[in-house]
Short mmCIF file of C-alpha atoms in Angstrom, two decimals:
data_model
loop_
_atom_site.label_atom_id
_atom_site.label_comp_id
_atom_site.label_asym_id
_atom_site.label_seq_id
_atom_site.Cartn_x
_atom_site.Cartn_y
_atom_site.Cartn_z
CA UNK A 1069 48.30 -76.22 2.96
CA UNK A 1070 47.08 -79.62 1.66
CA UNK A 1071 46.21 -80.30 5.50
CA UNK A 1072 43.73 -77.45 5.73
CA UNK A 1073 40.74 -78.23 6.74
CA UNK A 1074 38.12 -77.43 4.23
CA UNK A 1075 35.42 -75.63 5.93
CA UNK A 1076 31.56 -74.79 4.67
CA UNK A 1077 28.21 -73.95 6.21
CA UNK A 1078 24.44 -74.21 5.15
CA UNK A 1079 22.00 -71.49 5.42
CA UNK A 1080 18.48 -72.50 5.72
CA UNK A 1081 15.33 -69.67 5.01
CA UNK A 1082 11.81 -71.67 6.14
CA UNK A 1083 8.81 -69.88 4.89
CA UNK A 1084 5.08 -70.96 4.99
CA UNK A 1085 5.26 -72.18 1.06
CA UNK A 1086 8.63 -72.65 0.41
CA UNK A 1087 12.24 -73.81 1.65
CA UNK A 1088 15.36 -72.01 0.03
CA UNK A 1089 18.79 -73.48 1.53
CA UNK A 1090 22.40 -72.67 -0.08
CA UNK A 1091 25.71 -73.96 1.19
CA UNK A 1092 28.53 -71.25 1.81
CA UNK A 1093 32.20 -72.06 1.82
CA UNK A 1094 34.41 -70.24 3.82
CA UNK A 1095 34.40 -66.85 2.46
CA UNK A 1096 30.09 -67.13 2.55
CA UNK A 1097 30.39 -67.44 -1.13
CA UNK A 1098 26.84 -69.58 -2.31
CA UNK A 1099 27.97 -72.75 -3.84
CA UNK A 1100 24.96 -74.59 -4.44
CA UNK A 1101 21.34 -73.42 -3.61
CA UNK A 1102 18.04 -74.56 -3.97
CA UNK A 1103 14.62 -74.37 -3.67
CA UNK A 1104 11.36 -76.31 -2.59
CA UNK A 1105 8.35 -75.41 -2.75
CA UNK A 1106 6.52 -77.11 0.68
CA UNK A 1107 2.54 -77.66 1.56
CA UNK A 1108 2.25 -76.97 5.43
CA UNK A 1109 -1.27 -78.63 4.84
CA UNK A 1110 0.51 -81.98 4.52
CA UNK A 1111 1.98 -82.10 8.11
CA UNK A 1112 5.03 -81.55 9.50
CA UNK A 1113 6.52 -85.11 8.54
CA UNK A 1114 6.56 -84.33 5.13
CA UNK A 1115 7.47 -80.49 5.91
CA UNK A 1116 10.65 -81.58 7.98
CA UNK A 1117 11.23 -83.90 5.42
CA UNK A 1118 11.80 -81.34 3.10
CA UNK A 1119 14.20 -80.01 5.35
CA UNK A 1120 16.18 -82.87 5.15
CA UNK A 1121 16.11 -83.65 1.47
CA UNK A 1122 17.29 -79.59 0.60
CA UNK A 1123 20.29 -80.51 3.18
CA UNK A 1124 21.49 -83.71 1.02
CA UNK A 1125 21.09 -82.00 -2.13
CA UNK A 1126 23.81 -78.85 -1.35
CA UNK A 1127 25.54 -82.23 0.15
CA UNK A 1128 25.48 -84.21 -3.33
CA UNK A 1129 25.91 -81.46 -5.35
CA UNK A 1130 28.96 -80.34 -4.11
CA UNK A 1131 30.28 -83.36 -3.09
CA UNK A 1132 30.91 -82.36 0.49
CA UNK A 1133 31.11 -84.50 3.19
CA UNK A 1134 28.72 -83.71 6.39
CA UNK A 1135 32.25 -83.89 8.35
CA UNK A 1136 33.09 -80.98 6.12
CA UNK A 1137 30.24 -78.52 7.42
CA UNK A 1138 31.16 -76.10 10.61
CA UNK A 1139 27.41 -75.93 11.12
CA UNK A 1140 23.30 -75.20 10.14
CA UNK A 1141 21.80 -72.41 10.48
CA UNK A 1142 17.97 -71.71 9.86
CA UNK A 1143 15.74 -68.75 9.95
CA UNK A 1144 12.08 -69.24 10.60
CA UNK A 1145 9.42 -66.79 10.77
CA UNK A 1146 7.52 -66.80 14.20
CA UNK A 1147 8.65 -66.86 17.84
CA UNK A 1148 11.67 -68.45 18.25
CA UNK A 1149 13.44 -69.60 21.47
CA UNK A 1150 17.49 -69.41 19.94
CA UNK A 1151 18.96 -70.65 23.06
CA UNK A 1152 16.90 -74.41 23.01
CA UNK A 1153 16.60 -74.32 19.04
CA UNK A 1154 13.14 -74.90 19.75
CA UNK A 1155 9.86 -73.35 17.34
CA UNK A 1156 7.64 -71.69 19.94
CA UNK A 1157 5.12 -70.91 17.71
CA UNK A 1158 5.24 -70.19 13.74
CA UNK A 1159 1.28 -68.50 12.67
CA UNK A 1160 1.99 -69.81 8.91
CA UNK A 1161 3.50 -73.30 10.14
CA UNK A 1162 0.82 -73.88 12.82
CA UNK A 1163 2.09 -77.69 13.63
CA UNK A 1164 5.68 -76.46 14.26
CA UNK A 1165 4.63 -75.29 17.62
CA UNK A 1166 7.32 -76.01 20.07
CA UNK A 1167 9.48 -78.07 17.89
CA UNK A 1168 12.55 -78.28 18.43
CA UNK A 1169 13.33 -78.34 15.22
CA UNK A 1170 17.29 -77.52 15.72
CA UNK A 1171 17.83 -80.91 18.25
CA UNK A 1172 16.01 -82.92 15.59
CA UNK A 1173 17.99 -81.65 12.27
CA UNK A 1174 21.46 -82.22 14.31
CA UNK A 1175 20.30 -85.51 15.56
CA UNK A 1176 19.71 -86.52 11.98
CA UNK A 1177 22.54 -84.93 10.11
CA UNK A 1178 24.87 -84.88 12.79
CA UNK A 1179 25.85 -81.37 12.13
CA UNK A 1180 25.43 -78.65 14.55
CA UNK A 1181 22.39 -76.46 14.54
CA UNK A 1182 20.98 -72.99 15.53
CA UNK A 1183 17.81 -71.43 14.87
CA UNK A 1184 16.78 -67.78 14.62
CA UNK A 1185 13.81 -65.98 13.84
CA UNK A 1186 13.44 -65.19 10.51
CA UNK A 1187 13.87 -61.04 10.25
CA UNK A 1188 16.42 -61.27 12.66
CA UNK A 1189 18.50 -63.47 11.36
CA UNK A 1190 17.79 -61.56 7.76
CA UNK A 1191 19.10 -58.41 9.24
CA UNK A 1192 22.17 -59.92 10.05
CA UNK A 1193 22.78 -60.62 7.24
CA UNK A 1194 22.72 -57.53 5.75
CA UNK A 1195 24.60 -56.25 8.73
CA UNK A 1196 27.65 -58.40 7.82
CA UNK A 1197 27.51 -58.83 4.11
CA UNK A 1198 24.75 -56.52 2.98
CA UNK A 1199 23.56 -52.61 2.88
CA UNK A 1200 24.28 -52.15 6.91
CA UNK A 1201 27.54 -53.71 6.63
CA UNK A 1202 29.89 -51.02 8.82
CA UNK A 1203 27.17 -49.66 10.78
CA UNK A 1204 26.58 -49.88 14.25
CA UNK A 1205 23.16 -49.44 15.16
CA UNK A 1206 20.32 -50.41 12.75
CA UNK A 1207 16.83 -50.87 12.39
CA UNK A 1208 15.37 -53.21 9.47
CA UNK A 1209 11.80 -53.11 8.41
CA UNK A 1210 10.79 -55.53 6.06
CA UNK A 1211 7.55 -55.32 3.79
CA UNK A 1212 6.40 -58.46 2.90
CA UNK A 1213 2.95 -60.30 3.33
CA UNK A 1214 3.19 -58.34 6.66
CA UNK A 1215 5.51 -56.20 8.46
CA UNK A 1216 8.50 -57.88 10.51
CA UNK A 1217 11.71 -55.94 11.52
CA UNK A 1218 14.75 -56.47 13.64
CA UNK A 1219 17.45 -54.37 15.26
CA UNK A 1220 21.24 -54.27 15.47
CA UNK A 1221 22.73 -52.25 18.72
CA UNK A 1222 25.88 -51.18 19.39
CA UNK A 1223 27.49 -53.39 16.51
CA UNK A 1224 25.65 -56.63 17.39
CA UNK A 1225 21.90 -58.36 17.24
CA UNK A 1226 19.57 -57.58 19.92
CA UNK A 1227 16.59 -59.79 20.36
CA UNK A 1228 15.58 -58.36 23.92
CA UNK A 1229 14.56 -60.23 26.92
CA UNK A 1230 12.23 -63.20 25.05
CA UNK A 1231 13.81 -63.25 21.73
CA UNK A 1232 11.06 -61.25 20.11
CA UNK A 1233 12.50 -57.68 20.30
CA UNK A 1234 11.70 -55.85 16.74
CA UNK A 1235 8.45 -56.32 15.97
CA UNK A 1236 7.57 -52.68 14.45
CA UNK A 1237 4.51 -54.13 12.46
CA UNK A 1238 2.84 -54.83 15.84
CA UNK A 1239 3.47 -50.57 16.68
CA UNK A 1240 0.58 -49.55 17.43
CA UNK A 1241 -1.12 -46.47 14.34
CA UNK A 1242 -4.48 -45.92 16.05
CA UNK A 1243 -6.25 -47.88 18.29
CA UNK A 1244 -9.56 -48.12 16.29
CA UNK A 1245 -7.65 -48.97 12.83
CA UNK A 1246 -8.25 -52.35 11.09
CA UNK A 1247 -7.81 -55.87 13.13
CA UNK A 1248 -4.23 -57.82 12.57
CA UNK A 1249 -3.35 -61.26 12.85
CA UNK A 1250 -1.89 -60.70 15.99
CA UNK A 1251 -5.50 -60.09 17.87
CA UNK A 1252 -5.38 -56.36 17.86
CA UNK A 1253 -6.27 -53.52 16.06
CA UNK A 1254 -5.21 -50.56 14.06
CA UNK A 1255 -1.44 -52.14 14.10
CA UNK A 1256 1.51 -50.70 11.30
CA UNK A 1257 0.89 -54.43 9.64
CA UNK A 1258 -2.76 -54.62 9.69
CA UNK A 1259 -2.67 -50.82 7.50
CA UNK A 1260 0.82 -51.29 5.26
CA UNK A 1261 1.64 -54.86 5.18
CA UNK A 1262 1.03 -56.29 1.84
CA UNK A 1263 -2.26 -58.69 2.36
CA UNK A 1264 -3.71 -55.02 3.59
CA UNK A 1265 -2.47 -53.04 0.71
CA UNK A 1266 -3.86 -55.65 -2.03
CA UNK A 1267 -7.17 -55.42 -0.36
CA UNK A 1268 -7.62 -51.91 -0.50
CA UNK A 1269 -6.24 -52.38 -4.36
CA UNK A 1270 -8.27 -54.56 -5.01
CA UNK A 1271 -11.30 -52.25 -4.09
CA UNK A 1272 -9.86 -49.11 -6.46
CA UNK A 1273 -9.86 -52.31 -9.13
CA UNK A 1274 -13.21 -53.01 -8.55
CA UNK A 1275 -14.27 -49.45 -9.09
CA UNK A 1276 -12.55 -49.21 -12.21
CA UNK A 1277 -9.82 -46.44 -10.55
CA UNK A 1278 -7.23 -49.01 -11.07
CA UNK A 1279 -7.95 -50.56 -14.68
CA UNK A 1280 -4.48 -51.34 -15.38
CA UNK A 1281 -4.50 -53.67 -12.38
CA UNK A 1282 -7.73 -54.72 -12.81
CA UNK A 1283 -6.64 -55.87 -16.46
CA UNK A 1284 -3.62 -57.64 -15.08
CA UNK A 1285 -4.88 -59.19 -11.49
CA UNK A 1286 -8.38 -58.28 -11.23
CA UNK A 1287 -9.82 -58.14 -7.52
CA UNK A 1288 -8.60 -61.34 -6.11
CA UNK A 1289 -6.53 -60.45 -3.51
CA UNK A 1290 -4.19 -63.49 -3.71
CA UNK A 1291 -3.49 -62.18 -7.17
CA UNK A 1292 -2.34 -58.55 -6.23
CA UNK A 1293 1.07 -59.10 -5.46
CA UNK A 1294 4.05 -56.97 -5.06
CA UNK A 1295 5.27 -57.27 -8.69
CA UNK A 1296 1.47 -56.51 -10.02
CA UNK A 1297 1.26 -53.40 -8.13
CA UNK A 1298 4.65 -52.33 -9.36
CA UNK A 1299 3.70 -52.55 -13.00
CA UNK A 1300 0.41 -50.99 -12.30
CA UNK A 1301 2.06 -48.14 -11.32
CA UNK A 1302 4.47 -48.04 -14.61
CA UNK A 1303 1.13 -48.13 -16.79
CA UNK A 1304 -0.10 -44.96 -15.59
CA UNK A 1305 -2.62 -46.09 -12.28
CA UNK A 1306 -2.17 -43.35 -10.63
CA UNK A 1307 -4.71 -44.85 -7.43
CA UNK A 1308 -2.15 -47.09 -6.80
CA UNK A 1309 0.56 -44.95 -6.60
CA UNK A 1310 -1.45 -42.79 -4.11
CA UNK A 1311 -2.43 -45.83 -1.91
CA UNK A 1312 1.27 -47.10 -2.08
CA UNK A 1313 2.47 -43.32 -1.08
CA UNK A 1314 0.20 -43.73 1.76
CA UNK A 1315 1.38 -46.62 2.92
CA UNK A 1316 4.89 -45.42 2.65
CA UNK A 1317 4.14 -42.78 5.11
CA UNK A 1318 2.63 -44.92 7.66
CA UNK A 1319 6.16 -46.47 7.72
CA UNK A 1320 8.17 -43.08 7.55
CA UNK A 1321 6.08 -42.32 10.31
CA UNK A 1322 6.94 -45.71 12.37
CA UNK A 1323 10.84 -44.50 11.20
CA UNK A 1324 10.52 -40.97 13.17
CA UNK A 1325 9.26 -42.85 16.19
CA UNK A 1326 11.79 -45.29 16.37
CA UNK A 1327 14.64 -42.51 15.46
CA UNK A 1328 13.51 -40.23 18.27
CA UNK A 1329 13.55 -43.69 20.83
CA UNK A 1330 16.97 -45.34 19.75
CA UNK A 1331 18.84 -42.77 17.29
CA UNK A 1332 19.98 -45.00 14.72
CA UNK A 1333 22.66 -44.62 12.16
CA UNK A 1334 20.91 -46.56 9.60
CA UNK A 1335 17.35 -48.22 8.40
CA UNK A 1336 17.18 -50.75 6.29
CA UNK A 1337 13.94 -51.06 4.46
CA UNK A 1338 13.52 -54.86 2.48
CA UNK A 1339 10.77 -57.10 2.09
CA UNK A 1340 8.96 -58.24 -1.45
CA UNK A 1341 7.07 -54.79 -1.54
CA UNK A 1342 9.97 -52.59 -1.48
CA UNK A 1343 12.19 -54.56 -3.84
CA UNK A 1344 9.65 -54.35 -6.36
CA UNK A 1345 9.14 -50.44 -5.54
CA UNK A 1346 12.07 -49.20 -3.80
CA UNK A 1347 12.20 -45.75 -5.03
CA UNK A 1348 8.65 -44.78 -4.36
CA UNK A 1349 8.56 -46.42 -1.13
CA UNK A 1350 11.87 -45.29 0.53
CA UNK A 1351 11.79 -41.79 -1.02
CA UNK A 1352 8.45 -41.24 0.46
CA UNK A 1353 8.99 -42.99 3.77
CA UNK A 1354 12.66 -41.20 4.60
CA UNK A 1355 10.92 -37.77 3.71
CA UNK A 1356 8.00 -38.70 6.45
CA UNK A 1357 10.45 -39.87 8.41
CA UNK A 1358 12.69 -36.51 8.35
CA UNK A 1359 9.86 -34.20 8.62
CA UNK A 1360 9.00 -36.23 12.00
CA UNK A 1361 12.19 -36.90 13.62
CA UNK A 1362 13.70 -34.89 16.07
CA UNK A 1363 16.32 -32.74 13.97
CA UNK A 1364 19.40 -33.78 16.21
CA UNK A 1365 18.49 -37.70 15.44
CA UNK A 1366 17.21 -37.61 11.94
CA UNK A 1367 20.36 -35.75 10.75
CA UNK A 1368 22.60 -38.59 11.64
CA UNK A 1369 20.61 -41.89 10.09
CA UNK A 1370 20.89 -43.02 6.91
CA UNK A 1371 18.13 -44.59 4.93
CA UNK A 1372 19.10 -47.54 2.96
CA UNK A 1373 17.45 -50.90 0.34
CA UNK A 1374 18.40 -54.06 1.81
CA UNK A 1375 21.31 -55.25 -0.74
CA UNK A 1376 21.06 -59.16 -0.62
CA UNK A 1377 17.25 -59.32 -1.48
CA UNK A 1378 16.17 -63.34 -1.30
CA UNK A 1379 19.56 -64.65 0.14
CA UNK A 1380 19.55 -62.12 2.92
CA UNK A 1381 18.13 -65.01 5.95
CA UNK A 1382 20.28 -67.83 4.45
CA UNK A 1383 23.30 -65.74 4.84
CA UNK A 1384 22.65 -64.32 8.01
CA UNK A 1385 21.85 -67.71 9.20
CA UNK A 1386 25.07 -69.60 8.12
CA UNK A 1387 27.06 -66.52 9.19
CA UNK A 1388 25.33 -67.06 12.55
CA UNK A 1389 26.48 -70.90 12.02
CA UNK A 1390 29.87 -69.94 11.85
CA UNK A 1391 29.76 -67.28 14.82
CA UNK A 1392 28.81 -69.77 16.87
CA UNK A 1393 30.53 -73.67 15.78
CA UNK A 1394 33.68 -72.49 14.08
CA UNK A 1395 36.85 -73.66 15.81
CA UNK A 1396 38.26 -70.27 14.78
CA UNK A 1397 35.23 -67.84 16.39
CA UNK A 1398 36.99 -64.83 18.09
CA UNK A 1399 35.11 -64.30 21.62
CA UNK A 1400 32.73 -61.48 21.68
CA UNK A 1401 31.51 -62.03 18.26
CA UNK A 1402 28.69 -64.94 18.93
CA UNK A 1403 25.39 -63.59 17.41
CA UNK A 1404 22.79 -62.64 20.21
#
């Protein structure tokens, strides 16, 4: 026993203002974590930088060796080509296009590295630790500052022909609904994801149909987060509940289609919006959803909160780690 190799991995979550990274021994407990807050406006030297100072932290703090890590594994929102580790393009971390940001971490740290896209890799890990542990086919939505989502078939990730399979907030609602980031219009994102709910909120707030909200965030936009919205609600704005019901059946709908097309046995529904309103906004959205469905499909999925809330991409990313750099992987169970 004393000759066991001791065996960890790092999971790595990149987002447009902020790093979160935890090391994992080998039961994907969280031993260490931490958090940095990053400023893409400064350039990616000091960005990857950042990288690399959250990676010798867990190190220190633990006092493990870099010897003593199976491997790195990193989510990142954006397009993401897994197979070369490489950034093909990231809309909130515009100067990591085509970086390949995997061969440069592994060059450095001298640990193995793979990179996934950030809902995907999120999904998994709520397929192997989280609320679609067990289940074979899933879909994940997640509601945060947009819409991403991901998919699990048949028991294991599927990222389709270019990586980017899963992107339900790029569905299209109606054709002459409101422009999204992506170039188009009237997509699920551009009518449910959060940036588009706090601007209509921010409206009701203006016209004193919101005054709760308007008390605690007033119109900005960049102040109407999830969490104000939430507690709007609780103090009696009933505007706010209506436009969040709304939204909620936009994404019910989205759940019928995708039912009928790939008869799931579970959606997950995460993201900052529904973890700070997850009763409204799955209640609502599952009842849409079953009143939509085809009967034979509906009657068989399962609506479920993702479980692991903030630590949901790190572990799915140092599970992926493991799949894919552990001397003990099994065949057949590599992610992707």
């Amino acid at each position: 026993m004393g000759n066991q190799k001791k065996r960890y991995t790092i999971g790595i979550d990149i987002g447009g203002t902020k790093i979160l990274a935890c090391l994992l021994n080998k039961d994907f407990e969280i031993l260490s974590e931490i958090k940095l807050k990053t400023k893409p406006n400064k350039g990616e030297r000091l960005f990857i930088k950042s990288i690399f100072d959250a990676i010798s932290f867990l190190l220190r703090d633990t006092k493990t060796n870099a010897q003593e890590v199976t491997g790195i594994g990193i989510g990142c929102p954006g397009f993401i080509d897994s197979d070369k580790g490489m950034i093909e393009a990231s809309p909130n971390i515009p100067f990591l296009k085509n970086c390949p940001l995997a061969k440069r971490i592994s060059k450095r740290m001298r640990i193995p590295v793979t990179l996934g896209n950030d809902v995907q890799t999120g999904l998994y890990g709520e397929h192997q630790f989280g609320a679609a542990k067990g289940y074979d086919n899933v879909i994940g939505s997640f509601m945060g500052t947009g819409i991403g989502g991901a998919l699990i078939l048949n028991g294991r990730p599927y990222r389709g022909t270019s990586g980017s399979a899963g992107e339900v907030g790029h569905v299209k609602m109606d054709l002459s609904g409101p422009a999204c980031g992506c170039g188009h219009h009237g997509c699920l994102e551009a009518f449910a994801g959060r940036l588009a709910i706090s601007s209509e909120a921010a409206v009701l707030a203006a016209r004193q149909m919101a005054p709760h909200l308007d008390q605690m965030a007033g119109t900005d936009i960049r102040q109407i987060k999830s969490g104000a919205l939430a507690k709007a609600i609780r103090a009696g704005d009933q505007a706010i509940e209506d436009l969040i019901r709304g939204k909620a059946k936009r994404v019910g709908l989205l759940m019928a289609n995708l039912v009928n097309v790939l008869n799931p046995d579970l959606i997950v529904l995460g993201g900052g919006v529904v973890e700070a309103m997850p009763s409204l906004i799955c209640r609502q959205a599952e009842k849409t959803m079953r009143r939509y469905a085809l009967p034979t499909s509906a009657k068989h999925v399962r609506v479920a909160v993702a479980k692991l809330g903030d630590h949901s991409i790190v572990m799915g990313a140092a599970k992926r780690a493991d799949d894919l750099f552990s001397e003990k992987r099994h065949k057949g169970r590599r992610y992707g």
